[in-house]
Coordinates of C-alpha atoms in Angstrom, one line a residue:
M14 CA 110.8 134.9 119.4
N15 CA 108.8 137.5 121.4
R16 CA 105.8 137.0 123.2
R17 CA 103.6 138.3 120.7
S18 CA 104.5 136.3 117.8
F19 CA 105.0 133.5 120.1
I20 CA 101.2 134.0 121.0
A21 CA 99.9 134.5 117.5
M22 CA 101.8 130.9 116.4
L23 CA 100.2 129.6 119.5
S24 CA 96.5 130.6 118.4
L25 CA 97.4 129.8 114.8
A26 CA 97.9 126.2 115.8
A27 CA 94.8 126.3 118.0
V28 CA 92.9 127.5 114.9
L29 CA 94.4 124.4 112.8
F30 CA 93.7 121.9 115.5
Q31 CA 90.3 123.3 116.1
N32 CA 89.9 122.7 112.0
L33 CA 91.7 119.2 112.0
F34 CA 89.5 118.0 115.2
T35 CA 86.4 119.1 113.7
R36 CA 87.2 117.3 110.2
V37 CA 87.8 114.4 112.0
G38 CA 84.4 114.6 113.9
D39 CA 82.6 115.1 110.8
R40 CA 84.0 112.4 109.2
V41 CA 83.1 110.1 112.2
E42 CA 80.1 111.0 112.4
E43 CA 79.5 110.8 108.4
T44 CA 81.0 106.9 108.8
V45 CA 78.5 106.2 111.6
A46 CA 75.8 107.5 109.6
V47 CA 76.4 105.4 106.7
A48 CA 77.2 102.6 108.7
R49 CA 73.9 102.8 110.6
R50 CA 71.6 102.8 107.3
N51 CA 73.7 100.3 106.0
A52 CA 72.8 98.0 109.0
I53 CA 69.2 99.1 108.7
A54 CA 69.1 98.2 105.4
F55 CA 70.9 94.8 105.6
A56 CA 68.6 93.7 108.9
L57 CA 65.5 94.5 106.3
I58 CA 66.9 92.7 103.5
G59 CA 67.9 89.5 105.7
L60 CA 64.3 89.7 106.7
M61 CA 62.8 89.9 103.7
I62 CA 64.9 87.1 102.4
L63 CA 64.1 84.8 105.7
T64 CA 60.5 85.2 105.0
A65 CA 61.0 84.5 101.4
Y66 CA 62.8 81.0 102.4
V67 CA 60.3 80.6 105.0
L68 CA 57.3 80.9 102.5
A69 CA 59.0 78.8 99.9
V70 CA 59.3 75.9 102.3
V71 CA 55.4 76.5 103.5
A72 CA 54.9 76.2 99.5
G73 CA 57.1 73.1 99.2
C74 CA 55.1 71.4 102.4
I75 CA 51.9 72.4 100.8
L76 CA 52.6 71.3 97.2
L77 CA 54.0 68.0 99.1
A78 CA 50.8 67.5 101.4
E79 CA 48.7 67.7 98.1
R80 CA 50.8 64.4 96.7
Y81 CA 51.5 62.7 99.9
G82 CA 49.8 63.7 102.8
A83 CA 50.4 66.5 105.4
V84 CA 52.3 64.7 107.7
P85 CA 54.4 62.4 105.4
A86 CA 55.2 66.0 103.8
L87 CA 56.3 67.5 106.8
F88 CA 58.4 64.3 108.2
G89 CA 59.9 64.4 104.3
L90 CA 61.2 68.3 104.8
A91 CA 62.3 68.0 108.5
G92 CA 64.3 64.8 107.2
G93 CA 65.5 66.6 104.1
F94 CA 66.9 69.5 106.3
V95 CA 68.5 67.1 108.8
V96 CA 70.1 65.3 105.9
L97 CA 71.3 69.0 104.4
A98 CA 72.6 70.1 108.3
L99 CA 74.4 66.6 108.4
I100 CA 76.3 67.3 105.0
V101 CA 77.2 70.9 105.5
Y102 CA 78.4 69.9 109.1
G103 CA 80.3 67.1 107.5
V104 CA 82.3 69.6 105.0
L105 CA 82.9 72.1 107.9
A106 CA 84.7 69.4 110.0
A107 CA 86.7 68.2 106.8
A108 CA 87.6 71.7 106.3
N109 CA 88.4 72.4 110.1
R110 CA 90.8 68.9 110.0
R111 CA 92.5 69.9 106.8
E112 CA 93.5 73.2 108.5
R113 CA 94.3 71.8 111.7
E114 CA 96.7 69.6 109.2
L115 CA 97.9 72.3 107.3
A116 CA 98.6 74.3 110.8
R117 CA 100.5 71.3 112.4
L118 CA 102.9 70.8 109.2
R119 CA 103.7 74.6 109.2
R120 CA 104.6 74.5 112.5
E121 CA 106.8 71.5 111.9
R122 CA 108.7 73.1 109.0
L123 CA 109.3 76.2 111.0
D124 CA 110.6 74.2 114.0
N125 CA 112.8 72.6 111.5
R126 CA 114.2 75.6 110.0
R127 CA 114.6 76.7 113.6
D128 CA 117.1 73.6 114.6
L129 CA 118.8 74.2 111.2
L130 CA 119.3 77.7 112.0
A131 CA 120.7 77.3 115.4
T132 CA 123.1 74.4 114.0
A133 CA 124.4 76.9 111.8
A134 CA 125.1 79.4 114.6
A135 CA 126.8 76.9 116.5
L136 CA 129.0 75.9 113.4
T137 CA 129.7 79.4 112.8
G138 CA 132.4 79.9 115.1
R139 CA 134.3 76.5 114.9
K140 CA 134.6 75.9 111.4
P141 CA 134.0 78.7 108.9
L142 CA 134.1 76.8 105.8
A143 CA 131.4 74.3 107.0
A144 CA 129.7 77.3 108.2
T145 CA 129.9 78.6 104.5
G146 CA 128.4 75.3 102.8
L147 CA 125.8 75.4 105.7
A148 CA 124.5 78.8 104.9
L149 CA 124.6 77.8 101.3
A150 CA 122.2 75.0 102.0
I151 CA 120.1 77.0 104.4
G152 CA 119.6 79.5 101.4
F153 CA 118.4 77.0 99.0
L154 CA 115.8 75.4 101.8
L155 CA 114.4 78.4 102.6
A156 CA 114.1 80.0 99.6
P157 CA 110.6 80.6 98.7
K158 CA 109.0 78.1 96.5
S159 CA 107.0 78.7 93.2
R160 CA 103.3 78.4 94.0
R161 CA 102.9 77.0 89.8
R162 CA 102.3 73.4 89.5
S163 CA 103.9 71.5 86.7
G164 CA 101.6 70.1 84.4
G165 CA 98.5 71.6 82.1
D166 CA 95.9 73.6 84.6

């Protein structure tokens, strides 16, 4: 390869890289512009929903105030929201407890499998026939279980 063809190849590579970087830069700018526009739109939507929620609470308070008086209506709404918050907290705590229990069970299952594989590895060198039986048992135990439940779903 002579010097002239090498320089031509380098300049062609430079043009190709320039084209690639320009396209990537344009795509990044386009993606950032779309993300910025979406963020602004969702912020406005959230503000409008929050305003509608506050107005609905105020309207409920006015409605209750006409029937029960202003102070009992405010205490009633405050108590109602406290009860709702406690219910949501209870549901979240139960879900977190269940997730921790499932994670503990998964860890135990993995520890049991690891111990079983270590036992199989130790037996392989000494007793090949027992190792074959153990390998079949391990294959059966570690096979993926069907997620379908028996019975009418």
